[in-house]
Coordinates of C-alpha atoms in Angstrom, one line a residue:
Chain Z
M256 CA 164.3 57.7 149.8
K257 CA 163.2 61.3 150.3
Y258 CA 162.0 63.7 147.6
K259 CA 161.9 67.4 147.4
Y260 CA 159.1 69.0 145.4
S261 CA 159.2 72.3 143.5
I262 CA 157.2 74.1 140.9
D263 CA 158.6 75.2 137.6
N264 CA 157.3 78.8 137.3
K265 CA 157.9 78.8 133.6
I266 CA 155.5 76.0 132.9
C267 CA 153.0 76.6 135.7
T268 CA 149.6 78.2 134.8
F269 CA 149.1 79.3 138.4
C270 CA 145.7 77.7 138.6
S271 CA 146.0 76.7 142.3
G272 CA 144.7 73.2 141.5
C273 CA 147.7 71.5 143.2
S274 CA 147.0 73.7 146.2
S275 CA 143.4 72.4 146.3
V276 CA 144.6 68.8 146.6
C277 CA 147.6 69.5 149.0
P278 CA 146.7 68.0 152.4
T279 CA 149.0 70.3 154.3
M280 CA 148.5 73.7 152.6
A281 CA 152.2 73.7 151.7
I282 CA 151.6 75.3 148.2
I283 CA 151.5 79.1 147.8
I284 CA 150.2 80.3 144.4
K285 CA 149.9 83.9 143.4
D286 CA 149.4 85.5 140.0
N287 CA 152.8 84.7 138.6
F288 CA 154.4 82.9 141.5
A289 CA 154.2 79.3 142.8
E290 CA 156.1 77.8 145.6
I291 CA 156.1 74.6 147.7
N292 CA 157.2 75.4 151.3
D293 CA 158.6 73.2 154.1
K294 CA 155.1 72.0 155.2
C295 CA 155.4 69.5 152.3
I296 CA 155.1 65.9 153.3
G297 CA 156.0 64.4 149.9
C298 CA 152.6 62.8 149.2
D299 CA 153.0 63.4 145.5
R300 CA 149.3 64.5 145.0
C301 CA 150.3 67.8 143.4
N302 CA 152.6 66.0 141.0
K303 CA 149.8 63.5 140.0
F304 CA 147.3 66.4 139.7
C305 CA 149.2 69.0 137.7
P306 CA 147.7 69.1 134.2
V307 CA 150.8 70.7 132.6
S308 CA 153.4 68.7 134.6
A309 CA 155.0 71.7 136.2
V310 CA 155.8 69.9 139.5
N311 CA 159.4 68.7 139.7
K312 CA 160.4 65.9 142.0
S313 CA 164.1 65.6 142.9
E314 CA 165.9 63.2 145.2
V315 CA 167.5 64.4 148.4
S316 CA 170.0 62.4 150.3
Chain J
M31 CA 140.9 98.4 160.7
K32 CA 137.8 96.6 162.0
Y33 CA 135.0 95.5 159.8
D34 CA 131.7 93.7 160.3
I35 CA 132.6 91.1 157.6
V36 CA 135.9 90.1 156.1
I37 CA 135.6 88.2 152.8
V38 CA 138.6 86.2 151.5
G39 CA 138.3 85.7 147.7
A40 CA 136.9 88.2 145.3
S41 CA 135.3 86.0 142.8
L42 CA 131.6 85.2 142.3
A43 CA 130.7 84.1 145.9
G44 CA 132.8 86.8 147.5
L45 CA 131.7 89.7 145.3
Y46 CA 128.0 88.8 145.4
S47 CA 128.1 88.5 149.2
A48 CA 130.0 91.9 149.4
I49 CA 127.2 93.5 147.3
K50 CA 124.4 92.1 149.3
L51 CA 125.9 92.8 152.7
S52 CA 127.1 96.3 152.0
K53 CA 123.7 97.1 150.6
N54 CA 122.4 96.0 154.1
N55 CA 124.7 98.5 155.8
F56 CA 127.4 96.0 156.8
K57 CA 131.0 97.3 156.8
V58 CA 132.7 94.8 154.4
C59 CA 136.3 94.2 153.3
I60 CA 137.2 91.8 150.4
I61 CA 140.7 90.5 150.1
D62 CA 142.1 88.6 147.1
K63 CA 145.5 87.3 146.1
K64 CA 144.9 88.2 142.4
E65 CA 146.2 91.4 140.9
H66 CA 143.2 92.0 138.7
I67 CA 139.5 91.1 139.3
G68 CA 138.3 88.4 136.9
L69 CA 141.7 87.8 135.2
P70 CA 142.9 85.4 134.2
I71 CA 139.6 83.7 133.3
R72 CA 139.5 80.2 134.7
C73 CA 136.1 79.0 133.6
G74 CA 134.1 77.5 130.7
E75 CA 131.7 80.4 131.2
A76 CA 128.5 78.5 130.6
T77 CA 125.8 78.9 133.2
G78 CA 122.1 79.1 133.9
N79 CA 119.7 81.4 132.0
L80 CA 119.1 85.1 132.3
K81 CA 115.9 84.7 134.3
E82 CA 117.8 82.7 137.0
L83 CA 120.7 85.1 137.1
E84 CA 118.5 88.2 137.3
R85 CA 117.0 86.9 140.5
F86 CA 120.3 88.0 142.1
F87 CA 121.2 91.2 140.2
K88 CA 120.5 93.1 137.0
M89 CA 122.7 91.7 134.2
E90 CA 124.5 94.3 132.1
P91 CA 124.7 93.5 128.4
D92 CA 128.5 93.3 128.2
W93 CA 128.6 90.6 131.0
I94 CA 127.1 88.1 128.5
S95 CA 128.6 86.9 125.4
Q96 CA 125.6 85.0 124.0
E97 CA 122.7 82.8 124.8
I98 CA 123.1 79.0 124.6
K99 CA 120.8 77.6 121.9
G100 CA 121.0 73.9 122.7
M101 CA 123.0 70.9 123.7
S102 CA 124.7 68.2 121.8
A103 CA 126.4 65.0 122.9
H104 CA 128.9 63.0 120.8
I105 CA 130.0 59.5 121.6
N106 CA 133.4 58.7 120.1
G107 CA 132.8 61.3 117.5
E108 CA 129.3 60.2 116.5
E109 CA 126.5 62.6 117.3
A110 CA 124.2 60.9 119.8
L111 CA 122.0 63.8 120.9
A112 CA 121.3 67.3 119.6
H113 CA 118.6 69.3 121.3
E114 CA 117.5 72.8 120.7
M115 CA 116.1 74.5 123.7
D116 CA 115.2 78.1 124.8
D117 CA 116.4 79.5 128.1
L118 CA 118.9 76.8 128.6
G119 CA 121.6 79.3 129.7
V120 CA 124.1 81.9 128.7
I121 CA 127.8 82.2 128.0
L122 CA 129.3 84.8 130.3
N123 CA 132.1 87.2 129.7
R124 CA 133.4 86.2 133.1
D125 CA 136.1 88.9 133.4
K126 CA 133.7 91.7 132.6
F127 CA 131.0 90.1 134.8
E128 CA 133.3 89.9 137.8
Q129 CA 134.7 93.4 137.3
G130 CA 131.1 94.7 137.0
L131 CA 130.2 93.0 140.3
A132 CA 133.3 94.4 142.0
D133 CA 132.4 97.9 140.8
K134 CA 129.0 97.5 142.3
A135 CA 130.4 96.3 145.6
T136 CA 132.9 99.1 145.9
S137 CA 130.4 101.8 144.9
Q138 CA 128.3 100.6 147.9
G139 CA 131.2 101.1 150.2
A140 CA 132.9 97.7 150.3
N141 CA 136.7 97.9 150.7
L142 CA 138.6 95.8 148.1
I143 CA 142.2 94.8 148.8
L144 CA 143.9 93.1 145.8
N145 CA 147.3 91.4 145.3
T146 CA 147.3 90.3 148.9
Y147 CA 147.7 86.8 150.2
V148 CA 145.9 85.8 153.5
T149 CA 148.4 83.8 155.4
N150 CA 146.6 83.0 158.7
L151 CA 143.4 83.4 160.7
I152 CA 143.6 85.2 164.0
K153 CA 141.9 83.6 167.0
T154 CA 140.7 85.6 170.0
G155 CA 139.4 83.3 172.7
D156 CA 137.4 80.5 171.1
K157 CA 136.4 82.5 168.0
Y158 CA 138.3 83.8 164.9
S159 CA 138.4 87.5 164.9
G160 CA 140.4 88.5 161.8
V161 CA 142.9 87.5 159.2
K162 CA 146.7 88.1 158.9
L163 CA 148.0 89.3 155.5
E164 CA 151.3 88.5 153.9
N165 CA 152.7 92.0 154.6
G166 CA 152.1 91.4 158.3
E167 CA 149.1 93.6 158.7
T168 CA 145.8 92.4 160.1
V169 CA 142.2 92.9 159.1
E170 CA 139.7 92.4 161.9
G171 CA 136.1 91.4 161.5
N172 CA 133.1 89.9 163.4
L173 CA 132.7 87.3 160.7
I174 CA 135.1 85.8 158.2
I175 CA 133.8 84.4 154.9
G176 CA 136.0 81.9 153.1
A177 CA 135.2 82.3 149.4
D178 CA 138.6 81.3 148.2
G179 CA 137.6 78.7 145.7
A180 CA 138.6 75.0 145.5
E181 CA 141.8 75.8 147.5
A182 CA 139.6 76.4 150.6
H183 CA 142.5 77.5 152.8
I184 CA 140.2 79.6 155.1
G185 CA 137.9 76.6 155.5
Q186 CA 140.8 74.3 156.1
M187 CA 142.4 76.7 158.7
A188 CA 139.1 76.8 160.6
G189 CA 138.7 73.1 160.4
I190 CA 135.5 73.1 158.4
V191 CA 136.7 71.3 155.2
K192 CA 139.6 69.2 154.2
S193 CA 141.7 69.3 151.0
L194 CA 140.2 67.5 148.1
P195 CA 141.0 63.8 148.0
S196 CA 142.4 62.4 144.7
S197 CA 139.2 60.6 143.8
E198 CA 137.0 63.7 144.3
V199 CA 138.6 66.3 142.2
A200 CA 138.2 66.9 138.5
T201 CA 141.3 68.1 136.6
T202 CA 140.3 70.6 133.8
L203 CA 142.2 72.2 131.0
Q204 CA 140.9 74.5 128.3
Y205 CA 142.1 76.3 125.1
T206 CA 140.5 79.2 123.3
I207 CA 140.5 78.3 119.6
K208 CA 139.8 80.5 116.6
S209 CA 137.3 78.4 114.6
K210 CA 133.7 78.2 113.5
K211 CA 133.6 74.4 113.8
Y212 CA 130.9 73.4 116.4
N213 CA 130.4 77.2 116.9
N214 CA 126.6 77.0 116.5
G215 CA 125.6 78.2 119.9
H216 CA 125.3 74.7 121.3
L217 CA 127.1 73.2 124.2
H218 CA 128.9 70.2 122.7
F219 CA 129.9 67.3 125.0
F220 CA 132.2 64.6 123.7
I221 CA 132.1 61.4 125.7
G222 CA 132.9 57.7 125.1
S223 CA 135.8 55.4 125.7
K224 CA 137.8 56.7 122.8
S225 CA 137.3 60.4 123.2
M226 CA 137.4 60.8 126.9
P227 CA 137.1 57.9 129.4
K228 CA 136.3 59.1 133.0
G229 CA 135.2 62.5 132.0
Y230 CA 134.2 64.7 129.1
I231 CA 135.6 67.1 126.5
W232 CA 133.5 70.2 125.9
V233 CA 133.3 72.7 123.0
F234 CA 131.5 75.8 124.2
P235 CA 130.9 78.9 122.0
K236 CA 133.1 81.8 123.2
D237 CA 132.2 84.5 120.7
K238 CA 131.5 84.7 116.9
D239 CA 134.9 83.5 115.9
H240 CA 136.2 81.5 118.9
V241 CA 135.3 78.4 120.8
S242 CA 136.4 77.2 124.2
V243 CA 137.7 73.6 123.9
G244 CA 138.4 71.9 127.2
G245 CA 138.2 68.7 129.1
A246 CA 137.5 67.4 132.6
L247 CA 139.0 64.3 134.0
Y248 CA 137.2 63.0 137.0
G249 CA 139.6 61.8 139.7
I250 CA 143.3 61.6 139.7
N251 CA 144.5 58.2 138.6
R252 CA 148.1 57.2 138.2
K253 CA 147.2 54.7 135.5
M254 CA 145.5 57.2 133.3
P255 CA 147.2 59.8 131.1
K256 CA 146.8 63.4 132.2
I257 CA 144.0 65.5 130.9
K258 CA 146.3 67.5 128.6
K259 CA 146.9 64.4 126.5
F260 CA 143.1 63.9 125.9
V261 CA 142.5 67.6 125.1
D262 CA 145.6 67.8 122.8
D263 CA 144.5 64.7 120.9
F264 CA 141.0 66.1 120.5
V265 CA 142.3 69.5 119.3
N266 CA 144.7 67.8 116.9
E267 CA 141.9 65.8 115.4
Y268 CA 139.2 68.5 115.1
Y269 CA 141.1 71.8 115.1
S270 CA 144.5 70.9 113.8
D271 CA 145.0 74.0 111.7
C272 CA 143.3 76.5 113.9
P273 CA 145.2 79.0 116.1
K274 CA 144.9 78.1 119.7
D275 CA 145.9 80.2 122.8
N276 CA 145.1 81.0 126.3
L277 CA 145.8 77.6 128.0
I278 CA 144.0 77.5 131.3
T279 CA 143.8 74.7 133.9
G280 CA 142.0 74.2 137.2
A281 CA 140.7 71.9 139.9
I282 CA 136.9 71.4 140.4
P283 CA 135.5 69.7 143.5
I284 CA 133.3 66.8 142.5
T285 CA 132.4 65.7 146.0
I286 CA 129.6 66.1 148.5
C287 CA 129.6 69.3 150.5
P288 CA 130.2 69.2 154.3
K289 CA 127.1 69.2 156.6
E290 CA 128.2 72.4 158.4
F291 CA 129.5 75.6 156.7
V292 CA 129.9 77.6 159.9
K293 CA 132.4 77.3 162.7
D294 CA 133.9 79.8 165.3
N295 CA 132.8 82.8 163.2
V296 CA 134.2 81.5 160.0
I297 CA 131.7 80.7 157.1
I298 CA 132.5 79.1 153.8
V299 CA 130.6 79.4 150.5
G300 CA 130.9 78.4 146.8
D301 CA 133.7 76.1 145.6
S302 CA 135.4 76.3 148.9
A303 CA 132.3 74.7 150.4
R304 CA 132.3 72.1 147.6
M305 CA 128.9 73.4 146.3
V306 CA 129.6 72.1 142.8
N307 CA 127.2 69.7 140.9
P308 CA 129.4 66.6 140.9
L309 CA 127.9 65.3 137.6
T310 CA 128.3 68.4 135.5
A311 CA 131.1 70.1 137.4
G312 CA 129.1 73.3 137.1
G313 CA 128.8 75.6 140.1
I314 CA 128.0 79.2 139.3
M315 CA 124.2 79.1 140.0
N316 CA 124.7 77.0 143.1
T317 CA 127.2 79.6 144.3
F318 CA 124.8 82.5 143.9
E319 CA 122.0 80.6 145.5
A320 CA 124.2 79.7 148.5
A321 CA 125.8 83.2 148.9
D322 CA 122.3 84.7 148.9
M323 CA 121.1 82.2 151.6
M324 CA 124.3 82.9 153.6
C325 CA 123.8 86.7 153.5
D326 CA 120.2 86.3 154.6
A327 CA 121.4 84.2 157.5
I328 CA 124.1 86.7 158.4
I329 CA 121.5 89.5 158.4
K330 CA 119.2 87.4 160.6
S331 CA 122.1 86.7 163.0
K332 CA 123.2 90.3 163.5
P333 CA 120.9 91.1 166.5
S334 CA 122.3 88.1 168.4
N335 CA 125.9 89.3 167.7
Y336 CA 126.4 86.9 164.8
S337 CA 125.3 83.7 166.6
N338 CA 126.8 80.8 164.7
K339 CA 123.8 78.7 165.7
I340 CA 121.4 81.1 163.9
I341 CA 123.6 81.2 160.8
S342 CA 123.8 77.5 160.7
K343 CA 120.0 77.2 161.0
H344 CA 119.3 79.6 158.1
Y345 CA 122.3 78.6 155.9
S346 CA 123.8 75.1 156.4
K347 CA 120.6 73.3 157.4
K348 CA 118.5 75.2 154.9
W349 CA 120.9 74.4 152.1
A350 CA 120.9 70.7 152.9
K351 CA 117.1 70.7 152.5
M352 CA 116.9 72.3 149.0
P353 CA 115.9 69.5 146.6
R354 CA 117.7 71.2 143.7
F355 CA 121.0 70.7 145.4
Q356 CA 120.7 67.1 146.2
Q357 CA 124.3 66.6 145.4
K358 CA 124.2 62.9 146.4
V359 CA 121.8 62.1 143.6
F360 CA 124.1 63.8 141.1
Y361 CA 127.1 62.1 142.7
L362 CA 125.4 58.8 142.2
F363 CA 124.7 59.6 138.5
K364 CA 128.3 60.6 138.1
E365 CA 129.5 57.3 139.4
L366 CA 127.1 55.5 137.1
V367 CA 128.0 57.5 134.0
L368 CA 131.8 57.2 134.6
D369 CA 131.2 53.4 134.9
S370 CA 129.2 53.1 131.7
S371 CA 130.1 51.4 128.4
D372 CA 129.7 53.3 125.2
E373 CA 126.5 51.4 124.5
E374 CA 125.0 52.4 127.8
L375 CA 126.0 56.0 127.2
L376 CA 124.2 55.9 123.8
K377 CA 121.1 54.6 125.6
T378 CA 121.3 57.4 128.1
C379 CA 121.6 60.0 125.4
N380 CA 118.6 58.6 123.7
A381 CA 116.7 58.6 126.9
A382 CA 117.9 62.2 127.6
G383 CA 116.5 63.1 124.2
K384 CA 113.2 61.7 125.1
V385 CA 113.2 63.5 128.5
A386 CA 114.2 66.8 126.8
S387 CA 111.3 66.5 124.4
I388 CA 108.7 66.1 127.1
I389 CA 110.1 68.7 129.5
D390 CA 107.4 71.1 130.6
R391 CA 109.3 74.2 131.7
D392 CA 106.4 75.3 133.9
K393 CA 106.4 72.1 135.9
P394 CA 110.0 71.6 137.1
F395 CA 108.9 68.8 139.5
Q396 CA 107.7 66.7 136.6
F397 CA 111.0 67.4 134.9
S398 CA 113.1 66.2 137.8
L399 CA 111.1 63.0 138.2
S400 CA 111.3 62.0 134.5
A401 CA 115.0 63.1 134.4
Y402 CA 115.7 60.8 137.3
Y403 CA 113.5 58.0 136.0
Y404 CA 115.1 57.3 132.7
P405 CA 118.7 56.9 133.8
F406 CA 117.5 54.8 136.7
K407 CA 115.7 52.5 134.4
I408 CA 118.9 51.9 132.4
Y409 CA 121.1 51.6 135.3
L410 CA 118.8 49.9 137.8
W411 CA 121.1 47.0 138.7
R412 CA 124.1 49.2 139.2
A413 CA 122.1 51.9 140.9
L414 CA 121.1 49.4 143.5
K415 CA 124.7 48.6 144.1
L416 CA 125.7 52.2 144.5
I417 CA 122.6 53.3 146.5
G418 CA 124.8 53.3 149.6
I419 CA 126.2 56.6 148.5
L420 CA 122.9 58.2 149.2
F421 CA 123.2 57.3 152.8
R422 CA 126.8 58.4 153.2

């Protein structure tokens, strides 16, 4: 099963913590903007890290 | 535009380096993705004392909120250690502090570019020669300094560091709470299996009416609840009817720094070089110390066209030799403390009380010996098991 990861910009505190644990530099965080790009390999580290649970994981077929 | 030095990240390491290098007639450009220097604050704001800070620059009065008067430890809510001490450290106004440093850097001629993401490094031949910005423009420089914090994208792009592994990152979360409870100028640490297993909760004074209440969870572990649950439980127990705001979070490297900070004209410093004390998760003083050393190395390397070998000799190798930064010892203590029962933590606190009462401020060597001796006595058998870490 494959998952697609995204960041809920309404919950995110833009701390860049997930970006620090991301092994592929797939996460771009600016002041009020967070995005996971297609470099994502689905390792789930950002999701496990996020203190405020702003990372969404959805199934893709 | 061509500069001598391009610094990515306008926080403590980046700003301090910009000040020191521009003062020595280097043409410096600092780039940061944030819109405003110092904001939002992502820091507990406690650091070393004024004397230590003033080795690097003159501290303006509005950069400091107050002096720290002492330290207290609480195990599962019971006070286990309370020690008054002069010159322990200060609580910063980190936003004003960083803005002050930025003003100083720009007044000396450094160019500051804000609200701009660095997307790539540019390579010419076998060396990096500049950075590419999100708007497609390029900024060229002889040396590129990666001071971009725990993210360490510049260091990763240059192949100096890797992203933080799950076991070597602390998740932190902090609220600012309007209350006078535990607002006595002490740094309060709450540890123990009930309050905070695998980490600590802190209550630091913020100003007369506010405290910073936060927590650090060492290592990401699927079986453990997230840090927010621990801090929220603590806040509900101790500060249930106090207004809280300003939720901040962050990642702190609790690992051992790489052996080399320089490669192909890219240099890393501060959190991006993992220069944090892995036991306390504090890094401000280490950052200034390292940035100062790095700038000296850069100045020394200028006549040889910024030879990486000379920078490495006067920065990476010199840093590894400084006894104060023996991260491995702190890393070992961290492993021990995280592995301790409540009873052992209490013993440690009692020992720390004894150590604190015999500290001779004028003889730091004696302090370090006794500070290491007591925990080792308590944990001897486990220390032996973990001693392999020292040889990692």
